[in-house]
Amino acid sequence: MMNFFYDLGKLFLRVSFSLMLLPHGWSKINKLFAEDIKFSDPIGIGEVPSLILVAFAEFIVPILIILGFKTRWFSIFPIITMVVVAFIHKWDQGFFEIEKALLFMSGFIAISLIGPGKYSIDKR
């Protein structure tokens, strides 16, 4: 019975953090199809490549994590994205501006450490 709740907790963590990140990613997907793309370039690779990477990390990857596909590996993408957001892009704006990025980063670090659980494609 304990394993059931343990795996259910892993599923809940994966699904809840991924669902909360999806709207942020959806807004980035919409920006990709805008006529005039305006997006920050915090690591110096260009606005469009930065936007593509963030859209991937915040929209495509959460869908894969919800499904439990290569969960530990794909968790790296939102972790890196949130590190850049918190410690490069918004660092000088104060704690309350980086708090959401730190929460997402913490959640996806936990997901990467504990794995997907029994209710995932990875375990099939």
PDB file of C-alpha atoms in Angstrom:
ATOM      1  CA  MET A   1       0.000   0.000   0.000  1.00  0.00           C
ATOM      2  CA  MET A   2       2.885   2.350   0.775  1.00  0.00           C
ATOM      3  CA  ASN A   3       4.329   1.964  -2.748  1.00  0.00           C
ATOM      4  CA  PHE A   4       0.956   2.971  -4.187  1.00  0.00           C
ATOM      5  CA  PHE A   5       1.035   6.318  -2.363  1.00  0.00           C
ATOM      6  CA  TYR A   6       4.732   6.780  -3.130  1.00  0.00           C
ATOM      7  CA  ASP A   7       4.112   6.342  -6.867  1.00  0.00           C
ATOM      8  CA  LEU A   8       0.932   8.403  -6.697  1.00  0.00           C
ATOM      9  CA  GLY A   9       2.962  11.205  -5.090  1.00  0.00           C
ATOM     10  CA  LYS A  10       5.503  11.041  -7.910  1.00  0.00           C
ATOM     11  CA  LEU A  11       2.688  11.219 -10.460  1.00  0.00           C
ATOM     12  CA  PHE A  12       1.123  14.176  -8.656  1.00  0.00           C
ATOM     13  CA  LEU A  13       4.452  16.037  -8.533  1.00  0.00           C
ATOM     14  CA  ARG A  14       5.131  15.427 -12.242  1.00  0.00           C
ATOM     15  CA  VAL A  15       1.660  16.394 -13.379  1.00  0.00           C
ATOM     16  CA  SER A  16       1.146  19.407 -11.099  1.00  0.00           C
ATOM     17  CA  PHE A  17       4.466  21.128 -11.821  1.00  0.00           C
ATOM     18  CA  SER A  18       4.185  20.405 -15.536  1.00  0.00           C
ATOM     19  CA  LEU A  19       0.600  21.677 -15.756  1.00  0.00           C
ATOM     20  CA  MET A  20       1.579  24.876 -13.956  1.00  0.00           C
ATOM     21  CA  LEU A  21       4.458  25.448 -16.395  1.00  0.00           C
ATOM     22  CA  LEU A  22       2.402  24.802 -19.563  1.00  0.00           C
ATOM     23  CA  PRO A  23       0.650  28.226 -19.704  1.00  0.00           C
ATOM     24  CA  HIS A  24       4.050  29.937 -19.524  1.00  0.00           C
ATOM     25  CA  GLY A  25       5.221  27.768 -22.401  1.00  0.00           C
ATOM     26  CA  TRP A  26       2.048  28.368 -24.389  1.00  0.00           C
ATOM     27  CA  SER A  27       2.694  32.110 -24.274  1.00  0.00           C
ATOM     28  CA  LYS A  28       6.193  31.456 -25.669  1.00  0.00           C
ATOM     29  CA  ILE A  29       4.746  29.280 -28.458  1.00  0.00           C
ATOM     30  CA  ASN A  30       2.419  32.156 -29.378  1.00  0.00           C
ATOM     31  CA  LYS A  31       5.365  34.568 -29.450  1.00  0.00           C
ATOM     32  CA  LEU A  32       7.141  32.274 -31.923  1.00  0.00           C
ATOM     33  CA  PHE A  33       4.378  32.932 -34.452  1.00  0.00           C
ATOM     34  CA  ALA A  34       4.224  36.693 -33.929  1.00  0.00           C
ATOM     35  CA  GLU A  35       5.350  38.956 -36.757  1.00  0.00           C
ATOM     36  CA  ASP A  36       7.857  40.890 -34.687  1.00  0.00           C
ATOM     37  CA  ILE A  37       9.548  38.653 -32.112  1.00  0.00           C
ATOM     38  CA  LYS A  38      10.651  40.489 -29.000  1.00  0.00           C
ATOM     39  CA  PHE A  39      12.269  38.257 -26.413  1.00  0.00           C
ATOM     40  CA  SER A  40      15.148  38.600 -23.992  1.00  0.00           C
ATOM     41  CA  ASP A  41      18.535  37.136 -24.822  1.00  0.00           C
ATOM     42  CA  PRO A  42      20.109  36.559 -21.393  1.00  0.00           C
ATOM     43  CA  ILE A  43      22.824  34.139 -22.533  1.00  0.00           C
ATOM     44  CA  GLY A  44      23.733  35.813 -25.814  1.00  0.00           C
ATOM     45  CA  ILE A  45      22.501  33.291 -28.390  1.00  0.00           C
ATOM     46  CA  GLY A  46      19.890  35.584 -29.971  1.00  0.00           C
ATOM     47  CA  GLU A  47      16.243  36.355 -29.347  1.00  0.00           C
ATOM     48  CA  VAL A  48      14.788  33.661 -31.617  1.00  0.00           C
ATOM     49  CA  PRO A  49      17.024  30.777 -30.432  1.00  0.00           C
ATOM     50  CA  SER A  50      16.379  31.806 -26.815  1.00  0.00           C
ATOM     51  CA  LEU A  51      12.635  31.833 -27.437  1.00  0.00           C
ATOM     52  CA  ILE A  52      12.729  28.431 -29.161  1.00  0.00           C
ATOM     53  CA  LEU A  53      14.667  26.882 -26.264  1.00  0.00           C
ATOM     54  CA  VAL A  54      12.332  28.374 -23.656  1.00  0.00           C
ATOM     55  CA  ALA A  55       9.214  27.324 -25.604  1.00  0.00           C
ATOM     56  CA  PHE A  56      10.605  23.791 -25.792  1.00  0.00           C
ATOM     57  CA  ALA A  57      11.508  23.723 -22.079  1.00  0.00           C
ATOM     58  CA  GLU A  58       8.228  25.236 -20.908  1.00  0.00           C
ATOM     59  CA  PHE A  59       5.711  23.630 -23.291  1.00  0.00           C
ATOM     60  CA  ILE A  60       6.965  20.493 -25.058  1.00  0.00           C
ATOM     61  CA  VAL A  61       9.009  19.120 -22.154  1.00  0.00           C
ATOM     62  CA  PRO A  62       6.209  19.410 -19.539  1.00  0.00           C
ATOM     63  CA  ILE A  63       3.940  17.351 -21.801  1.00  0.00           C
ATOM     64  CA  LEU A  64       6.612  14.651 -21.997  1.00  0.00           C
ATOM     65  CA  ILE A  65       7.132  14.795 -18.221  1.00  0.00           C
ATOM     66  CA  ILE A  66       3.378  14.438 -17.615  1.00  0.00           C
ATOM     67  CA  LEU A  67       3.498  11.280 -19.708  1.00  0.00           C
ATOM     68  CA  GLY A  68       6.573  10.137 -17.818  1.00  0.00           C
ATOM     69  CA  PHE A  69       8.737   9.851 -20.928  1.00  0.00           C
ATOM     70  CA  LYS A  70      12.504  10.107 -20.246  1.00  0.00           C
ATOM     71  CA  THR A  71      11.488  12.075 -17.174  1.00  0.00           C
ATOM     72  CA  ARG A  72      14.838  12.482 -15.492  1.00  0.00           C
ATOM     73  CA  TRP A  73      16.548  13.489 -18.719  1.00  0.00           C
ATOM     74  CA  PHE A  74      13.847  15.948 -19.843  1.00  0.00           C
ATOM     75  CA  SER A  75      13.662  17.550 -16.361  1.00  0.00           C
ATOM     76  CA  ILE A  76      17.056  19.078 -17.078  1.00  0.00           C
ATOM     77  CA  PHE A  77      15.523  21.513 -19.601  1.00  0.00           C
ATOM     78  CA  PRO A  78      13.120  23.345 -17.246  1.00  0.00           C
ATOM     79  CA  ILE A  79      15.791  23.288 -14.520  1.00  0.00           C
ATOM     80  CA  ILE A  80      18.307  25.046 -16.770  1.00  0.00           C
ATOM     81  CA  THR A  81      15.634  27.470 -17.988  1.00  0.00           C
ATOM     82  CA  MET A  82      14.697  28.414 -14.423  1.00  0.00           C
ATOM     83  CA  VAL A  83      18.355  28.815 -13.430  1.00  0.00           C
ATOM     84  CA  VAL A  84      18.775  31.293 -16.300  1.00  0.00           C
ATOM     85  CA  VAL A  85      15.544  33.114 -15.414  1.00  0.00           C
ATOM     86  CA  ALA A  86      16.351  33.382 -11.706  1.00  0.00           C
ATOM     87  CA  PHE A  87      20.089  33.931 -11.664  1.00  0.00           C
ATOM     88  CA  ILE A  88      20.733  35.756 -14.950  1.00  0.00           C
ATOM     89  CA  HIS A  89      17.569  37.316 -16.344  1.00  0.00           C
ATOM     90  CA  LYS A  90      15.789  38.531 -13.183  1.00  0.00           C
ATOM     91  CA  TRP A  91      18.487  38.392 -10.502  1.00  0.00           C
ATOM     92  CA  ASP A  92      18.715  42.159 -10.049  1.00  0.00           C
ATOM     93  CA  GLN A  93      14.921  42.520  -9.643  1.00  0.00           C
ATOM     94  CA  GLY A  94      14.777  41.038  -6.148  1.00  0.00           C
ATOM     95  CA  PHE A  95      13.549  37.857  -4.522  1.00  0.00           C
ATOM     96  CA  PHE A  96       9.863  38.224  -5.332  1.00  0.00           C
ATOM     97  CA  GLU A  97      10.642  38.394  -9.046  1.00  0.00           C
ATOM     98  CA  ILE A  98      12.749  35.215  -8.968  1.00  0.00           C
ATOM     99  CA  GLU A  99      10.611  33.289  -6.487  1.00  0.00           C
ATOM    100  CA  LYS A 100       8.419  31.571  -9.122  1.00  0.00           C
ATOM    101  CA  ALA A 101      11.479  30.476 -11.119  1.00  0.00           C
ATOM    102  CA  LEU A 102      13.060  29.085  -7.936  1.00  0.00           C
ATOM    103  CA  LEU A 103       9.877  27.154  -7.107  1.00  0.00           C
ATOM    104  CA  PHE A 104       9.714  25.647 -10.595  1.00  0.00           C
ATOM    105  CA  MET A 105      13.425  24.854 -10.448  1.00  0.00           C
ATOM    106  CA  SER A 106      12.981  23.119  -7.071  1.00  0.00           C
ATOM    107  CA  GLY A 107      10.040  21.073  -8.301  1.00  0.00           C
ATOM    108  CA  PHE A 108      11.807  19.869 -11.419  1.00  0.00           C
ATOM    109  CA  ILE A 109      14.968  19.098  -9.443  1.00  0.00           C
ATOM    110  CA  ALA A 110      12.827  16.918  -7.158  1.00  0.00           C
ATOM    111  CA  ILE A 111      11.258  15.235 -10.190  1.00  0.00           C
ATOM    112  CA  SER A 112      14.669  14.538 -11.688  1.00  0.00           C
ATOM    113  CA  LEU A 113      15.975  13.109  -8.404  1.00  0.00           C
ATOM    114  CA  ILE A 114      13.058  10.827  -7.542  1.00  0.00           C
ATOM    115  CA  GLY A 115      12.187   9.770 -11.084  1.00  0.00           C
ATOM    116  CA  PRO A 116       8.831   9.223 -12.754  1.00  0.00           C
ATOM    117  CA  GLY A 117       7.367   6.453 -10.621  1.00  0.00           C
ATOM    118  CA  LYS A 118       5.303   3.470 -11.651  1.00  0.00           C
ATOM    119  CA  TYR A 119       2.647   5.479 -13.498  1.00  0.00           C
ATOM    120  CA  SER A 120       4.780   6.558 -16.450  1.00  0.00           C
ATOM    121  CA  ILE A 121       5.880   5.549 -19.918  1.00  0.00           C
ATOM    122  CA  ASP A 122       9.382   5.071 -18.483  1.00  0.00           C
ATOM    123  CA  LYS A 123       8.117   2.200 -16.304  1.00  0.00           C
ATOM    124  CA  ARG A 124       6.158   0.448 -19.068  1.00  0.00           C
TER     125      ARG A 124
END
